[in-house]
Amino acid sequence: MSRTLLSKAKGIQFVRRNTRHDATHASINSISKRAFDVACALGALLFLSPLLLAIAVLIKLDDGGPVLFRQRRIGRDGRHFPFLKFRSMSVNAEAALAELIQRDAEAAKEWNKYKKLKKDPRITKIGHFIRRSSIDELPQLINILTGDMSVIGPRPIMSDQIDDYGSNFDHYCAVRPGLSGLWQVSGRNEKTFQERASLDAEYVKSWTFFGDVKLVAQTVPVVLLSKGSF
């Protein structure tokens, strides 16, 4: 007998079916992955707390704006959650992006392909450093503790990126989005958004607990050497 799980995001519906045996196995995997997530997030927050405090102070001193950037992202089963980052862009970043894309054809082409800009004028002084070092992502350790994210998984996407995921969106919604993942250790920002979606689907289809441990180990040198970041 099968169980049908229905979820919606941006009006899109996907279906996930599990047999009773698969459900039991999935439950064991889910518990082990969650325990790993909590242990890693708690340990990292305790160890990095002085750094997190220092970065928060520097961001505030830089332009007086908010320390954290909050954005509505899509999580497991299509549910939305408040995604956290250290703010690395100007306060009016969204309006600045819209204006830039409208007047600069090359910037618009780059944004449509990668959903990122190598020379992004919206980034603040401290923002360049925390983005290149990936320090801006560390507040997501809180997202992990609240159960909205995982240490390893697809990077959280916005509703307007669903269409770019195509058929891979079902795989994306099957797991919690991650702080790091296969995309990060496979070229990161050098990959197109479509390549990123394919890597996310590959991760979900071939997931193992020890695969997550391996990806955590591979993430460390990628972050330290700033591979694929800008």
Tab-separated table of C-alpha atoms in Angstrom, residues 10-222:
chain	number	residue	atom	x	y	z
A	10	LYS	CA	4.126	28.685	-6.214
A	11	GLY	CA	1.012	26.775	-7.138
A	12	ILE	CA	3.031	23.779	-8.349
A	13	GLN	CA	2.113	20.356	-7.007
A	14	PHE	CA	4.393	17.373	-6.731
A	15	VAL	CA	3.802	13.829	-5.570
A	16	ARG	CA	6.036	11.593	-3.489
A	17	ARG	CA	5.053	7.907	-2.968
A	18	ASN	CA	6.576	5.562	-0.391
A	19	THR	CA	5.900	1.892	0.308
A	20	ARG	CA	5.789	0.826	3.976
A	21	HIS	CA	9.279	-0.733	3.740
A	22	ASP	CA	10.676	2.351	2.043
A	23	ALA	CA	9.055	4.557	4.678
A	24	THR	CA	10.771	2.636	7.508
A	25	HIS	CA	14.148	2.860	5.799
A	26	ALA	CA	13.590	6.532	5.036
A	27	SER	CA	12.733	7.174	8.698
A	28	ILE	CA	16.048	5.690	9.862
A	29	ASN	CA	17.923	7.760	7.287
A	30	SER	CA	16.032	10.882	8.313
A	31	ILE	CA	16.873	10.402	12.007
A	32	SER	CA	20.575	9.843	11.314
A	33	LYS	CA	20.756	12.855	9.004
A	34	ARG	CA	18.943	15.082	11.505
A	35	ALA	CA	21.219	13.993	14.373
A	36	PHE	CA	24.243	14.778	12.202
A	37	ASP	CA	22.786	18.192	11.340
A	38	VAL	CA	22.121	19.179	14.957
A	39	ALA	CA	25.544	18.011	16.151
A	40	CYS	CA	27.365	19.897	13.380
A	41	ALA	CA	25.320	23.092	13.756
A	42	LEU	CA	25.646	23.252	17.546
A	43	GLY	CA	29.365	22.544	17.431
A	44	ALA	CA	29.959	25.146	14.722
A	45	LEU	CA	27.926	27.831	16.513
A	46	LEU	CA	29.822	27.313	19.757
A	47	PHE	CA	33.228	27.287	18.057
A	48	LEU	CA	32.530	30.215	15.720
A	49	SER	CA	30.570	32.460	18.102
A	50	PRO	CA	33.432	35.018	18.528
A	51	LEU	CA	33.760	35.296	14.734
A	52	LEU	CA	30.004	35.654	14.268
A	53	LEU	CA	29.887	38.476	16.815
A	54	ALA	CA	32.826	40.277	15.195
A	55	ILE	CA	31.261	40.069	11.720
A	56	ALA	CA	27.947	41.377	13.064
A	57	VAL	CA	29.703	44.414	14.542
A	58	LEU	CA	31.634	45.108	11.307
A	59	ILE	CA	28.475	44.962	9.182
A	60	LYS	CA	26.701	47.383	11.509
A	61	LEU	CA	29.649	49.786	11.503
A	62	ASP	CA	29.977	49.616	7.703
A	63	ASP	CA	26.702	51.325	6.780
A	64	GLY	CA	24.451	51.166	9.837
A	65	GLY	CA	21.997	48.795	8.161
A	66	PRO	CA	20.630	45.455	9.426
A	67	VAL	CA	23.160	42.747	10.280
A	68	LEU	CA	21.068	39.882	8.914
A	69	PHE	CA	19.437	39.437	5.531
A	70	ARG	CA	16.157	37.513	5.637
A	71	GLN	CA	14.479	36.118	2.554
A	72	ARG	CA	11.575	33.776	1.876
A	73	ARG	CA	12.951	30.538	0.404
A	74	ILE	CA	11.472	27.146	-0.467
A	75	GLY	CA	12.208	24.206	1.827
A	76	ARG	CA	11.287	20.556	2.068
A	77	ASP	CA	7.869	19.593	0.648
A	78	GLY	CA	7.584	23.049	-0.904
A	79	ARG	CA	7.131	24.858	2.411
A	80	HIS	CA	8.558	28.357	2.734
A	81	PHE	CA	10.921	29.418	5.522
A	82	PRO	CA	12.893	32.565	6.525
A	83	PHE	CA	16.373	32.058	5.040
A	84	LEU	CA	19.188	33.823	6.943
A	85	LYS	CA	22.501	35.306	5.832
A	86	PHE	CA	24.831	38.017	7.028
A	87	ARG	CA	23.904	41.037	4.914
A	88	SER	CA	26.584	41.581	2.265
A	89	MET	CA	24.695	43.987	-0.014
A	90	SER	CA	23.364	47.511	0.196
A	91	VAL	CA	19.995	47.998	1.856
A	92	ASN	CA	18.324	48.808	-1.491
A	93	ALA	CA	19.839	45.779	-3.251
A	94	GLU	CA	16.658	44.497	-4.932
A	95	ALA	CA	15.842	47.844	-6.533
A	96	ALA	CA	19.473	48.285	-7.602
A	97	LEU	CA	19.474	44.870	-9.297
A	98	ALA	CA	16.283	45.605	-11.218
A	99	GLU	CA	17.714	48.915	-12.434
A	100	LEU	CA	21.054	47.336	-13.428
A	101	ILE	CA	19.465	44.509	-15.420
A	102	GLN	CA	17.206	46.952	-17.223
A	103	ARG	CA	20.051	49.179	-18.436
A	104	ASP	CA	22.897	46.638	-18.850
A	105	ALA	CA	22.274	43.841	-21.380
A	106	GLU	CA	25.447	41.929	-20.442
A	107	ALA	CA	24.559	41.997	-16.751
A	108	ALA	CA	21.050	40.788	-17.592
A	109	LYS	CA	22.489	37.916	-19.649
A	110	GLU	CA	24.862	36.910	-16.830
A	111	TRP	CA	22.073	37.077	-14.237
A	112	ASN	CA	19.710	34.961	-16.333
A	113	LYS	CA	22.390	32.295	-16.791
A	114	TYR	CA	23.928	32.116	-13.306
A	115	LYS	CA	21.511	34.043	-11.044
A	116	LYS	CA	24.649	35.824	-9.808
A	117	LEU	CA	26.946	38.633	-10.977
A	118	LYS	CA	30.749	38.454	-10.808
A	119	LYS	CA	31.047	42.237	-10.478
A	120	ASP	CA	28.000	43.035	-8.401
A	121	PRO	CA	27.834	46.770	-7.551
A	122	ARG	CA	25.375	46.076	-4.727
A	123	ILE	CA	27.997	44.396	-2.524
A	124	THR	CA	29.297	46.389	0.461
A	125	LYS	CA	32.936	46.705	1.565
A	126	ILE	CA	32.671	44.023	4.245
A	127	GLY	CA	30.357	42.120	1.915
A	128	HIS	CA	33.143	41.278	-0.527
A	129	PHE	CA	35.129	39.564	2.221
A	130	ILE	CA	32.311	37.612	3.841
A	131	ARG	CA	30.979	36.416	0.470
A	132	ARG	CA	34.353	35.250	-0.842
A	133	SER	CA	35.053	33.440	2.438
A	134	SER	CA	31.442	32.147	2.672
A	135	ILE	CA	31.144	33.647	6.151
A	136	ASP	CA	27.898	35.291	5.023
A	137	GLU	CA	26.270	31.834	5.004
A	138	LEU	CA	26.986	31.021	8.667
A	139	PRO	CA	23.658	32.327	10.085
A	140	GLN	CA	22.093	29.361	8.293
A	141	LEU	CA	23.392	27.260	11.166
A	142	ILE	CA	20.315	28.645	12.946
A	143	ASN	CA	18.139	27.481	10.038
A	144	ILE	CA	19.641	24.021	10.516
A	145	LEU	CA	18.822	23.946	14.235
A	146	THR	CA	15.227	25.013	13.577
A	147	GLY	CA	14.845	22.141	11.118
A	148	ASP	CA	14.385	24.272	7.999
A	149	MET	CA	17.747	23.308	6.532
A	150	SER	CA	20.358	20.567	6.609
A	151	VAL	CA	24.156	20.704	6.627
A	152	ILE	CA	24.203	19.075	3.187
A	153	GLY	CA	21.531	19.426	0.518
A	154	PRO	CA	20.430	21.569	-2.438
A	155	ARG	CA	20.899	25.292	-1.893
A	156	PRO	CA	17.608	27.029	-0.942
A	157	ILE	CA	15.827	28.600	-3.898
A	158	MET	CA	13.231	31.361	-4.298
A	159	SER	CA	9.791	30.933	-5.824
A	160	ASP	CA	10.791	32.696	-9.040
A	161	GLN	CA	13.514	30.071	-9.596
A	162	ILE	CA	11.141	27.085	-9.666
A	163	ASP	CA	10.712	27.192	-13.436
A	164	ASP	CA	14.506	27.140	-13.893
A	165	TYR	CA	14.640	23.848	-11.963
A	166	GLY	CA	12.232	22.175	-14.390
A	167	SER	CA	11.624	18.479	-13.671
A	168	ASN	CA	14.362	18.530	-11.009
A	169	PHE	CA	12.106	20.557	-8.699
A	170	ASP	CA	10.479	17.342	-7.409
A	171	HIS	CA	13.887	16.110	-6.237
A	172	TYR	CA	14.621	19.480	-4.638
A	173	CYS	CA	11.427	19.322	-2.560
A	174	ALA	CA	12.158	15.775	-1.366
A	175	VAL	CA	14.844	16.917	1.113
A	176	ARG	CA	15.770	19.856	3.320
A	177	PRO	CA	17.914	22.433	1.494
A	178	GLY	CA	21.526	22.551	2.640
A	179	LEU	CA	24.267	24.874	3.821
A	180	SER	CA	26.612	23.066	1.437
A	181	GLY	CA	26.208	20.334	-1.133
A	182	LEU	CA	27.329	18.690	-4.350
A	183	TRP	CA	27.060	21.970	-6.271
A	184	GLN	CA	29.429	23.766	-3.875
A	185	VAL	CA	32.199	21.193	-4.316
A	186	SER	CA	31.670	20.883	-8.090
A	187	GLY	CA	32.485	24.379	-9.262
A	188	ARG	CA	29.913	26.417	-7.355
A	189	ASN	CA	29.292	29.775	-9.065
A	190	GLU	CA	31.126	28.593	-12.179
A	191	LYS	CA	28.148	26.316	-12.905
A	192	THR	CA	25.009	27.494	-14.687
A	193	PHE	CA	21.748	27.352	-12.766
A	194	GLN	CA	20.596	24.396	-14.876
A	195	GLU	CA	23.812	22.507	-14.068
A	196	ARG	CA	23.242	23.280	-10.407
A	197	ALA	CA	19.702	21.847	-10.605
A	198	SER	CA	21.035	18.650	-12.198
A	199	LEU	CA	23.660	18.268	-9.464
A	200	ASP	CA	20.987	18.734	-6.799
A	201	ALA	CA	18.861	15.994	-8.383
A	202	GLU	CA	21.894	13.697	-8.571
A	203	TYR	CA	22.561	14.271	-4.853
A	204	VAL	CA	18.986	13.439	-3.839
A	205	LYS	CA	18.823	10.282	-5.964
A	206	SER	CA	22.143	8.909	-4.686
A	207	TRP	CA	22.027	10.108	-1.033
A	208	THR	CA	23.878	8.180	1.675
A	209	PHE	CA	24.857	9.224	5.193
A	210	PHE	CA	28.554	8.709	4.486
A	211	GLY	CA	28.125	10.657	1.276
A	212	ASP	CA	27.095	13.643	3.411
A	213	VAL	CA	30.151	13.191	5.624
A	214	LYS	CA	32.343	13.128	2.514
A	215	LEU	CA	30.745	16.311	1.166
A	216	VAL	CA	31.348	18.093	4.490
A	217	ALA	CA	35.032	17.132	4.265
A	218	GLN	CA	35.199	18.326	0.645
A	219	THR	CA	33.524	21.622	1.538
A	220	VAL	CA	36.304	22.682	3.926
A	221	PRO	CA	39.082	23.175	1.313
A	222	VAL	CA	36.592	24.690	-1.151
